[in-house]
PDB file of C-alpha atoms in Angstrom:
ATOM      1  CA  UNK Z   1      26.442 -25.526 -42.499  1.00 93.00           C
ATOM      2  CA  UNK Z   2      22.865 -26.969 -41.792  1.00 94.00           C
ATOM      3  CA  UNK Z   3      24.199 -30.478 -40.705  1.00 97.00           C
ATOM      4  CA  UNK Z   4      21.293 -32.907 -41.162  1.00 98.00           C
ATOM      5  CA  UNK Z   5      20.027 -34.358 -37.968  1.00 98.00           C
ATOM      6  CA  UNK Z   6      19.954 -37.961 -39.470  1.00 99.00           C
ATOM      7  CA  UNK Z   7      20.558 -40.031 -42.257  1.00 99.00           C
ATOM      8  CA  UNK Z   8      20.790 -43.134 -43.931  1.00 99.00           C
ATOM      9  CA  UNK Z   9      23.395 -44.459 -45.627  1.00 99.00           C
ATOM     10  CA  UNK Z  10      23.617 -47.797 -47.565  1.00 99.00           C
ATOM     11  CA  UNK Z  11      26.519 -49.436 -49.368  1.00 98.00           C
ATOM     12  CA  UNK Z  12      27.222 -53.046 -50.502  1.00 98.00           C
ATOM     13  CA  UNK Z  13      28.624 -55.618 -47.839  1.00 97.00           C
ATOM     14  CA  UNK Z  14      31.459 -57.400 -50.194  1.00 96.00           C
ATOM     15  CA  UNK Z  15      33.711 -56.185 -52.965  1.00 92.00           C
ATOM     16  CA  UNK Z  16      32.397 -56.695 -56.353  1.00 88.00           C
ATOM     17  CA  UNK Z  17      33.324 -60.368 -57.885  1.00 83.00           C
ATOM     18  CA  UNK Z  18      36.154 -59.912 -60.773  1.00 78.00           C
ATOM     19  CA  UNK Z  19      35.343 -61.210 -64.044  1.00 81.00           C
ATOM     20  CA  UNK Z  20      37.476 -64.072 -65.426  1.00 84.00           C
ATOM     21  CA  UNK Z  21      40.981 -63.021 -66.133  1.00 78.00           C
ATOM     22  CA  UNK Z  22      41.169 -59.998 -63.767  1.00 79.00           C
ATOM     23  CA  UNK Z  23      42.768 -59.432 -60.328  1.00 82.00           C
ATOM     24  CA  UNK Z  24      40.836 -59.464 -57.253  1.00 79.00           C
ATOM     25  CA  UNK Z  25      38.866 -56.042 -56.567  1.00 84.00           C
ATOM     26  CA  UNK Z  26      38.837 -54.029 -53.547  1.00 84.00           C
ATOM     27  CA  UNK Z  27      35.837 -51.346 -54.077  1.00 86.00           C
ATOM     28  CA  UNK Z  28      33.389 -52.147 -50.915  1.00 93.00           C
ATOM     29  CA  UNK Z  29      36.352 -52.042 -48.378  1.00 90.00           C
ATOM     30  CA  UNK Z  30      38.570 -49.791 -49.694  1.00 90.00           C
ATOM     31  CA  UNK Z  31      36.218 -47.487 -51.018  1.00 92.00           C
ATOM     32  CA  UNK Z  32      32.537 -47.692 -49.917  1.00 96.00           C
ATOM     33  CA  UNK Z  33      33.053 -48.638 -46.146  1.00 97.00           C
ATOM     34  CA  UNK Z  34      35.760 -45.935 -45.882  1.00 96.00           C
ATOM     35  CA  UNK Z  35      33.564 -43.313 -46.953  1.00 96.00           C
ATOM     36  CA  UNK Z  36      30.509 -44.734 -44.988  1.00 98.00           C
ATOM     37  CA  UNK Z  37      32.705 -44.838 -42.432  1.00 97.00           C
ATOM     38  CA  UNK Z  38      34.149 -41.212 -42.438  1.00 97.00           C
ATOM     39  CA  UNK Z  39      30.264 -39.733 -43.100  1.00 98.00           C
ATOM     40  CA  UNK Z  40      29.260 -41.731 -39.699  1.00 98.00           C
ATOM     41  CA  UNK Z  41      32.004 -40.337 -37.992  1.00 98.00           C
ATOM     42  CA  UNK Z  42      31.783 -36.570 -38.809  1.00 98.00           C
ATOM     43  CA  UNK Z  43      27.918 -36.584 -38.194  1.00 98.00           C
ATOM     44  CA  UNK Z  44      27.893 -38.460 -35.194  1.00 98.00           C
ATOM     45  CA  UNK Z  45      30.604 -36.134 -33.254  1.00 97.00           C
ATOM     46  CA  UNK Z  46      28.370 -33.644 -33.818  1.00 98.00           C
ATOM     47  CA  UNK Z  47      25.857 -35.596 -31.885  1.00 98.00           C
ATOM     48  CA  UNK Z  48      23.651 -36.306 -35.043  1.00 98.00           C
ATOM     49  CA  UNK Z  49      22.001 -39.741 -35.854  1.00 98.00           C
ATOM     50  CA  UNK Z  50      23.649 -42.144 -38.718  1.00 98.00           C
ATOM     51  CA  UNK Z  51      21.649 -45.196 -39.723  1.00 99.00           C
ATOM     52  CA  UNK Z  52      23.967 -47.617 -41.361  1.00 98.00           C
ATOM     53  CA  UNK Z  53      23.258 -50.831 -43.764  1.00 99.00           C
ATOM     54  CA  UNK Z  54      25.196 -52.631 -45.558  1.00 99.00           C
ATOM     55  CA  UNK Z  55      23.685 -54.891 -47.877  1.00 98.00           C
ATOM     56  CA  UNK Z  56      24.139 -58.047 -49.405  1.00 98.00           C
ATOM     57  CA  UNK Z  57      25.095 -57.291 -53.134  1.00 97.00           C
ATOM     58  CA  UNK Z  58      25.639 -61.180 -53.635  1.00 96.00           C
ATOM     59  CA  UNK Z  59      21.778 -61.416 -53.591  1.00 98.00           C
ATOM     60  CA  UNK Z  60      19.451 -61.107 -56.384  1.00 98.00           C
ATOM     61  CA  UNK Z  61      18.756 -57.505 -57.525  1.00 98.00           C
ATOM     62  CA  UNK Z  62      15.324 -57.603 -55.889  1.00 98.00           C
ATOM     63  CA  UNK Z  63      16.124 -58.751 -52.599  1.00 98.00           C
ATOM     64  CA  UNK Z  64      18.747 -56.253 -52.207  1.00 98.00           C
ATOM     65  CA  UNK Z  65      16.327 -53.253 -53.128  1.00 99.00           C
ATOM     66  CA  UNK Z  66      13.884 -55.144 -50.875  1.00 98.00           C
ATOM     67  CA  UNK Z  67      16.383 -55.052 -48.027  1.00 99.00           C
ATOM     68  CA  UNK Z  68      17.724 -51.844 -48.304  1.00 99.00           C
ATOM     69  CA  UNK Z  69      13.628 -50.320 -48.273  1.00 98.00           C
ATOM     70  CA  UNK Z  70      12.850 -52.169 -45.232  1.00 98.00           C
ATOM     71  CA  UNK Z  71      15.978 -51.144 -43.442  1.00 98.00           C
ATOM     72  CA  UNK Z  72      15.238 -47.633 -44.253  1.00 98.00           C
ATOM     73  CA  UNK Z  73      11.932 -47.922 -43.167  1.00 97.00           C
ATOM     74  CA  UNK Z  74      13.278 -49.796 -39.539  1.00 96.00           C
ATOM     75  CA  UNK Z  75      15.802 -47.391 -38.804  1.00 96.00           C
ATOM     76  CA  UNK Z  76      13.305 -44.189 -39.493  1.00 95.00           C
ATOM     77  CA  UNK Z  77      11.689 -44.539 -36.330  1.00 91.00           C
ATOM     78  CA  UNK Z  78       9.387 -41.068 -35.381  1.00 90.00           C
ATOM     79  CA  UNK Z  79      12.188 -38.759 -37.292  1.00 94.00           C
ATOM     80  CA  UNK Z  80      12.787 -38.619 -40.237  1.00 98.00           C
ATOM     81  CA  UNK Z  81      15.823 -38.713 -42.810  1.00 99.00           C
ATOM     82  CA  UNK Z  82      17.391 -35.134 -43.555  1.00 98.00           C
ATOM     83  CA  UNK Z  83      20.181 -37.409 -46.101  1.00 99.00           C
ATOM     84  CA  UNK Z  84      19.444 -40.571 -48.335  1.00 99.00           C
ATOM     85  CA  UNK Z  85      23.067 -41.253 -48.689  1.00 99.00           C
ATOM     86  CA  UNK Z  86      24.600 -44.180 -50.903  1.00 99.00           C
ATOM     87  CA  UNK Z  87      28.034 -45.422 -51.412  1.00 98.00           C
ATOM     88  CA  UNK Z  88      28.449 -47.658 -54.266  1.00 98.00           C
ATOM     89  CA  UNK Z  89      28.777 -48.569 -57.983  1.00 97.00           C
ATOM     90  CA  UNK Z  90      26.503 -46.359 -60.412  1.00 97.00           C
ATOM     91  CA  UNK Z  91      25.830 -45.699 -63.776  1.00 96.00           C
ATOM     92  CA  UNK Z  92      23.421 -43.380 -65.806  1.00 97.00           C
ATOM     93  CA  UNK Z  93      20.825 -45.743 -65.272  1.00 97.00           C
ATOM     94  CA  UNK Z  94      20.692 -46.570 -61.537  1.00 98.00           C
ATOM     95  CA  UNK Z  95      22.990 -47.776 -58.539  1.00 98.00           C
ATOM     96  CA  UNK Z  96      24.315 -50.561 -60.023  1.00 97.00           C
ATOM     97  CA  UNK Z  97      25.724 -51.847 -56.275  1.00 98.00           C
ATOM     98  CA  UNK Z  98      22.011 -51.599 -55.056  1.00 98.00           C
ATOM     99  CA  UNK Z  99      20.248 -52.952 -57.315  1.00 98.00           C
ATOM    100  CA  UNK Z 100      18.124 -49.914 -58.665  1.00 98.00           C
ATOM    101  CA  UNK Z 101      17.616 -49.130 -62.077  1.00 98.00           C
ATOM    102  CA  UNK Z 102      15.156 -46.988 -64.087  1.00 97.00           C
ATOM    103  CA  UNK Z 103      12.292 -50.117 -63.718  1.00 97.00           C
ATOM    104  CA  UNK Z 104      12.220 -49.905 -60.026  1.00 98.00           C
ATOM    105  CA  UNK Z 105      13.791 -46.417 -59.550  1.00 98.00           C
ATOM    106  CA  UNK Z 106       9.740 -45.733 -58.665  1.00 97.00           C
ATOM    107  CA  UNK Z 107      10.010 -47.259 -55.480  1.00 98.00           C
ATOM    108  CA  UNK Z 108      13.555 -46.009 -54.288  1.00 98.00           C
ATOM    109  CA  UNK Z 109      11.904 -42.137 -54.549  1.00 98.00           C
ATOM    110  CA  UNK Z 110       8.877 -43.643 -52.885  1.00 98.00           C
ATOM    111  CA  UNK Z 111      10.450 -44.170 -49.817  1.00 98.00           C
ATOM    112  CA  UNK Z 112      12.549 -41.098 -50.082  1.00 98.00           C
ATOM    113  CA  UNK Z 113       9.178 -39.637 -50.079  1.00 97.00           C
ATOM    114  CA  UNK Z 114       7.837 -41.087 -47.328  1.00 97.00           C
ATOM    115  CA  UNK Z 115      10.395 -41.296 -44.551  1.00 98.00           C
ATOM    116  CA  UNK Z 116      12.683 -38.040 -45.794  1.00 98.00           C
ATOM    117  CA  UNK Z 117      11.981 -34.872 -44.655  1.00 97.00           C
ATOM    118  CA  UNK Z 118      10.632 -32.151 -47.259  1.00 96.00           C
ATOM    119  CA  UNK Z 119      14.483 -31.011 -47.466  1.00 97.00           C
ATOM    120  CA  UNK Z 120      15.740 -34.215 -48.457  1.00 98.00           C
ATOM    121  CA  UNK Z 121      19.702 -34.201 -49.474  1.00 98.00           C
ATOM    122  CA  UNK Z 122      20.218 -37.271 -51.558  1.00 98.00           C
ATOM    123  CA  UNK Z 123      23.828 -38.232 -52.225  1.00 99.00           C
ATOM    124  CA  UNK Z 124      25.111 -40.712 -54.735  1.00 98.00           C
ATOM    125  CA  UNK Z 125      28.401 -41.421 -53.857  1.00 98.00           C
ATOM    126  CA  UNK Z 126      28.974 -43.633 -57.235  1.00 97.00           C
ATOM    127  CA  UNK Z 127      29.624 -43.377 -60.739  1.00 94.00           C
ATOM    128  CA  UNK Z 128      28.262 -41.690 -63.384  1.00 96.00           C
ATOM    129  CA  UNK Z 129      24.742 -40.686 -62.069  1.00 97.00           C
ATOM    130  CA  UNK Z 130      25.247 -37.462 -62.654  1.00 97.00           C
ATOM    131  CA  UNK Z 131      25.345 -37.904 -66.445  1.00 97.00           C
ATOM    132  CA  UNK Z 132      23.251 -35.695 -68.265  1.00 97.00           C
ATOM    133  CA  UNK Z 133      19.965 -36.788 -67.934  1.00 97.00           C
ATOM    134  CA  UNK Z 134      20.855 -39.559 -65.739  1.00 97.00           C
ATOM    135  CA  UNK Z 135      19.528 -41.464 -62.782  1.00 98.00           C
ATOM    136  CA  UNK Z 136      20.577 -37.933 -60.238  1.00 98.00           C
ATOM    137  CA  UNK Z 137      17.926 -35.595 -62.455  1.00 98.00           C
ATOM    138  CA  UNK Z 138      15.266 -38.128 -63.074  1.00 98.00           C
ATOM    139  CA  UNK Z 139      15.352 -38.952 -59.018  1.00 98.00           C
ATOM    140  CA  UNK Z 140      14.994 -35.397 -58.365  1.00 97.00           C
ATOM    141  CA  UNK Z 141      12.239 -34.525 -60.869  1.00 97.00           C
ATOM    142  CA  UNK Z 142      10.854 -37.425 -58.979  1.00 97.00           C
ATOM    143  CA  UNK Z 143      10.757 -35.657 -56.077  1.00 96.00           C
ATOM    144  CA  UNK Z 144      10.173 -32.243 -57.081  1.00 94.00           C
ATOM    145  CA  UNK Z 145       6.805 -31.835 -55.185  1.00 92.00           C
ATOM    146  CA  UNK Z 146       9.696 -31.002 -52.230  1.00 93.00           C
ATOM    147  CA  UNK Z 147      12.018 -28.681 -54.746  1.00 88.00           C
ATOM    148  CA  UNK Z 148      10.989 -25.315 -53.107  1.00 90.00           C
ATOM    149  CA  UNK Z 149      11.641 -27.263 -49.779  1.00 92.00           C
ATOM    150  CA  UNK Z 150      15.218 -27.490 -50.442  1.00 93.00           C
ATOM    151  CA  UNK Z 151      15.540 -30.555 -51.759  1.00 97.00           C
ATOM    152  CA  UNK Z 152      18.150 -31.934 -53.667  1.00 97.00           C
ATOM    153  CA  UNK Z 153      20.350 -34.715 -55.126  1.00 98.00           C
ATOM    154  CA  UNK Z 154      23.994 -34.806 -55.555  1.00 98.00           C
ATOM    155  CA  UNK Z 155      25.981 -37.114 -58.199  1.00 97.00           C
ATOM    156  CA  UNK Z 156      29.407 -37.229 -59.921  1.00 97.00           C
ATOM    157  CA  UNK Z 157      28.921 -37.261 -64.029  1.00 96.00           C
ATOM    158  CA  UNK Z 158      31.798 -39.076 -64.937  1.00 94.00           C
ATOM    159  CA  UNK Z 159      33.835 -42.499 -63.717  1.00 90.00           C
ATOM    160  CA  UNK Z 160      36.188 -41.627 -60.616  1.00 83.00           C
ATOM    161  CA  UNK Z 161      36.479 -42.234 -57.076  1.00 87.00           C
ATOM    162  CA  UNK Z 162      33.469 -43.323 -54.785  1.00 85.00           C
ATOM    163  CA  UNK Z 163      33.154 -39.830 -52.733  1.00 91.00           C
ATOM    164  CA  UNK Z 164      36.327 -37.738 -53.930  1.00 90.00           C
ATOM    165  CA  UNK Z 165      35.929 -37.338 -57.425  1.00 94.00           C
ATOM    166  CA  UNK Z 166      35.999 -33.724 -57.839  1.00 93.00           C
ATOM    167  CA  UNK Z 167      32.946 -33.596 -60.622  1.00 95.00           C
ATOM    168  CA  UNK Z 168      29.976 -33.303 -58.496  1.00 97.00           C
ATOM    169  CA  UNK Z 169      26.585 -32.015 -59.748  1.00 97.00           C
ATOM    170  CA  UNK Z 170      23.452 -30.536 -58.071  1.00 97.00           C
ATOM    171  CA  UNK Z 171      19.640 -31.325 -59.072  1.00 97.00           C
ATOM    172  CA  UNK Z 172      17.248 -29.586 -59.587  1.00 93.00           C
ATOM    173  CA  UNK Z 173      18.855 -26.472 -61.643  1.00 85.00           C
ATOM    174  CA  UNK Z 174      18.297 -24.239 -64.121  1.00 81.00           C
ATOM    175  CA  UNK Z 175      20.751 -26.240 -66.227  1.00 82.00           C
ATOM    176  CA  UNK Z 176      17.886 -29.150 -66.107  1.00 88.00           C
ATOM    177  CA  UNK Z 177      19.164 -32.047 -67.289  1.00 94.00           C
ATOM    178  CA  UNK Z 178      22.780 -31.138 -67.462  1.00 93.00           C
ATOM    179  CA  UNK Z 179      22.508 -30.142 -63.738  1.00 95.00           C
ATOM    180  CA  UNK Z 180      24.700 -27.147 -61.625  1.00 96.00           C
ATOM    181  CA  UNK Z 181      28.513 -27.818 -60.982  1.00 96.00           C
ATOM    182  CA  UNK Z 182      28.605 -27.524 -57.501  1.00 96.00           C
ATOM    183  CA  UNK Z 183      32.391 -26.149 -57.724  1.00 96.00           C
ATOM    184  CA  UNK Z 184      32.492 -22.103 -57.781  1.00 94.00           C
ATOM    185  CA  UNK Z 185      33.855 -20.739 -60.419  1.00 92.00           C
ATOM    186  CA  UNK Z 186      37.133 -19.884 -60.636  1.00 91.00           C
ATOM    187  CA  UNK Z 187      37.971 -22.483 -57.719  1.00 93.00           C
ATOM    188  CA  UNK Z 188      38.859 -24.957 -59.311  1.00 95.00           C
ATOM    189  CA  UNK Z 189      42.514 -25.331 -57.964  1.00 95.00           C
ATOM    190  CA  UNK Z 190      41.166 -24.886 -54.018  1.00 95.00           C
ATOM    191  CA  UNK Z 191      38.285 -27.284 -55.056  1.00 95.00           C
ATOM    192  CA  UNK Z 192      40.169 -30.192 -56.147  1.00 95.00           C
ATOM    193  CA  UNK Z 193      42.891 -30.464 -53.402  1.00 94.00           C
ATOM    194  CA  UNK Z 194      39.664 -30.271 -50.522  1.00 95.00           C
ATOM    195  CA  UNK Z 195      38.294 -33.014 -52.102  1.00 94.00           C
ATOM    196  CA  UNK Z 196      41.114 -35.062 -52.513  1.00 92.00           C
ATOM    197  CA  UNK Z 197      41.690 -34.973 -48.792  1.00 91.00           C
ATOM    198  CA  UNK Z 198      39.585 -38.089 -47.926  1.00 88.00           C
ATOM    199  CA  UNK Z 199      39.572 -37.789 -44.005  1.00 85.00           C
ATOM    200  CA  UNK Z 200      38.816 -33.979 -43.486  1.00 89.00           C
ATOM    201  CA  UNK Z 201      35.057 -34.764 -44.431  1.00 93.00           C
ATOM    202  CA  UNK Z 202      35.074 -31.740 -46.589  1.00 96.00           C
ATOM    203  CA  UNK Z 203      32.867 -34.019 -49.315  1.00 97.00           C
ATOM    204  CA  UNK Z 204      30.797 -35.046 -47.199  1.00 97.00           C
ATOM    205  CA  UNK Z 205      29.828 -31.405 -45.852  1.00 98.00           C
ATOM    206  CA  UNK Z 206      29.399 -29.814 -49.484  1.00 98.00           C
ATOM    207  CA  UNK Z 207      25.822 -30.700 -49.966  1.00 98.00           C
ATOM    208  CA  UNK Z 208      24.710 -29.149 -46.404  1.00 98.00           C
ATOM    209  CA  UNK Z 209      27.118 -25.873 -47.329  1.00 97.00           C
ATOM    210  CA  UNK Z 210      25.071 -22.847 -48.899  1.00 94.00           C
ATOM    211  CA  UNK Z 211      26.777 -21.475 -52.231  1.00 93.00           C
ATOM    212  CA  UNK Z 212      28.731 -18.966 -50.051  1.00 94.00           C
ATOM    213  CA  UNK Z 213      29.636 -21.335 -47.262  1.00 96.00           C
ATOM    214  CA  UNK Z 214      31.743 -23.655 -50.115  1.00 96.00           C
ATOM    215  CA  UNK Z 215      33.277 -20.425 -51.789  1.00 93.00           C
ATOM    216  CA  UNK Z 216      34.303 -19.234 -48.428  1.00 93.00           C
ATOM    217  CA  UNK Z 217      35.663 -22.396 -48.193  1.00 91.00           C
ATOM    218  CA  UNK Z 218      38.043 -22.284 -50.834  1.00 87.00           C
TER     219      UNK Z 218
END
């Protein structure tokens, strides 16, 4: 595993506000944080550099994509990012958490242009932006003047858990739109009980695994 020397990760500050009629919700702090929590831990033990932010998702959509940008651009420093890394909600259109949609997805791949290395990883710990088509493949055709650089942008295609649903996807790919199942085939059984385990970090190392380093894995 090539683990990346430092990234930035960004996640909302509060749990999302229930609409009328339903129970309190608990997605930022018993979701988000734990996972932004367990990636800072795992990188940071092996002496690598975490930039963390958590934003203010209370505030209007532009002022949180304003001050998750300038954040990114304050904690870059003279090195650059080797992950882009976001905990949040998502949908096929954007990072619903952050803020981004299709509109302003133009300056989101700006700045992963400008303070990510060439070999960018990209990880969209949310919902659904792995969906055909969706917000994972147009960021990464976005970027694709870094594809033979190594590039690339993980995303989960359906509705599940922030950072251990087991449907994860890899862009760019022959598949285009559609994207690769990162799962090997005819792992599925090993697959989903490592990334069920929360704590053993085992998400969080998949996209800086080669192909044979996850089957070996399993």
């Amino acid at each position: 595993m090539e683990a990346p020397a430092k990234s930035f990760v960004f996640a909302p500050l509060y749990n999302e506000a229930p609409k009328p009629g339903e129970p309190p919700k608990n997605d930022a702090i018993g979701a988000f944080h734990p996972g932004m929590s367990i990636y800072k831990k795992l990188y940071e033990g092996m002496g690598k550099e975490v930039v963390t932010f958590k934003f203010d998702n209370t505030a209007p959509a532009a002022r949180r994509r304003q001050s998750i940008l300038d954040k990114m651009q304050q904690g870059c420093g003279t090195q650059w990012y080797d992950a882009i890394v976001y905990f949040g909600h998502g949908w096929k259109g954007g990072l619903a958490s952050a803020g981004f949609n299709n509109d302003s997805r133009e300056a989101l791949t700006d700045a992963i242009w400008q303070y990510g290395t060439p070999g960018v990883k990209v990880l969209l710990y949310a919902c659904s932006c792995a969906i055909p088509g969706g917000y994972a493949y147009k960021i990464a055709q976005d970027l694709n003047m870094f594809a033979n650089a190594g590039m690339e942008v993980y995303g989960h295609p359906s509705v599940g858990h922030s950072f251990t649903n087991p449907q994860l996807r890899r862009y760019p790919s022959n598949q285009g739109e559609t994207g690769e199942t990162v799962c090997p085939d005819g792992k599925v059984q090993s697959w989903l009980k490592l990334m069920k385990n929360e704590k053993s970090g085992f998400w969080a190392q998949v996209p800086f695994m080669s192909r044979e380093e996850i089957a070996a894995a399993m």
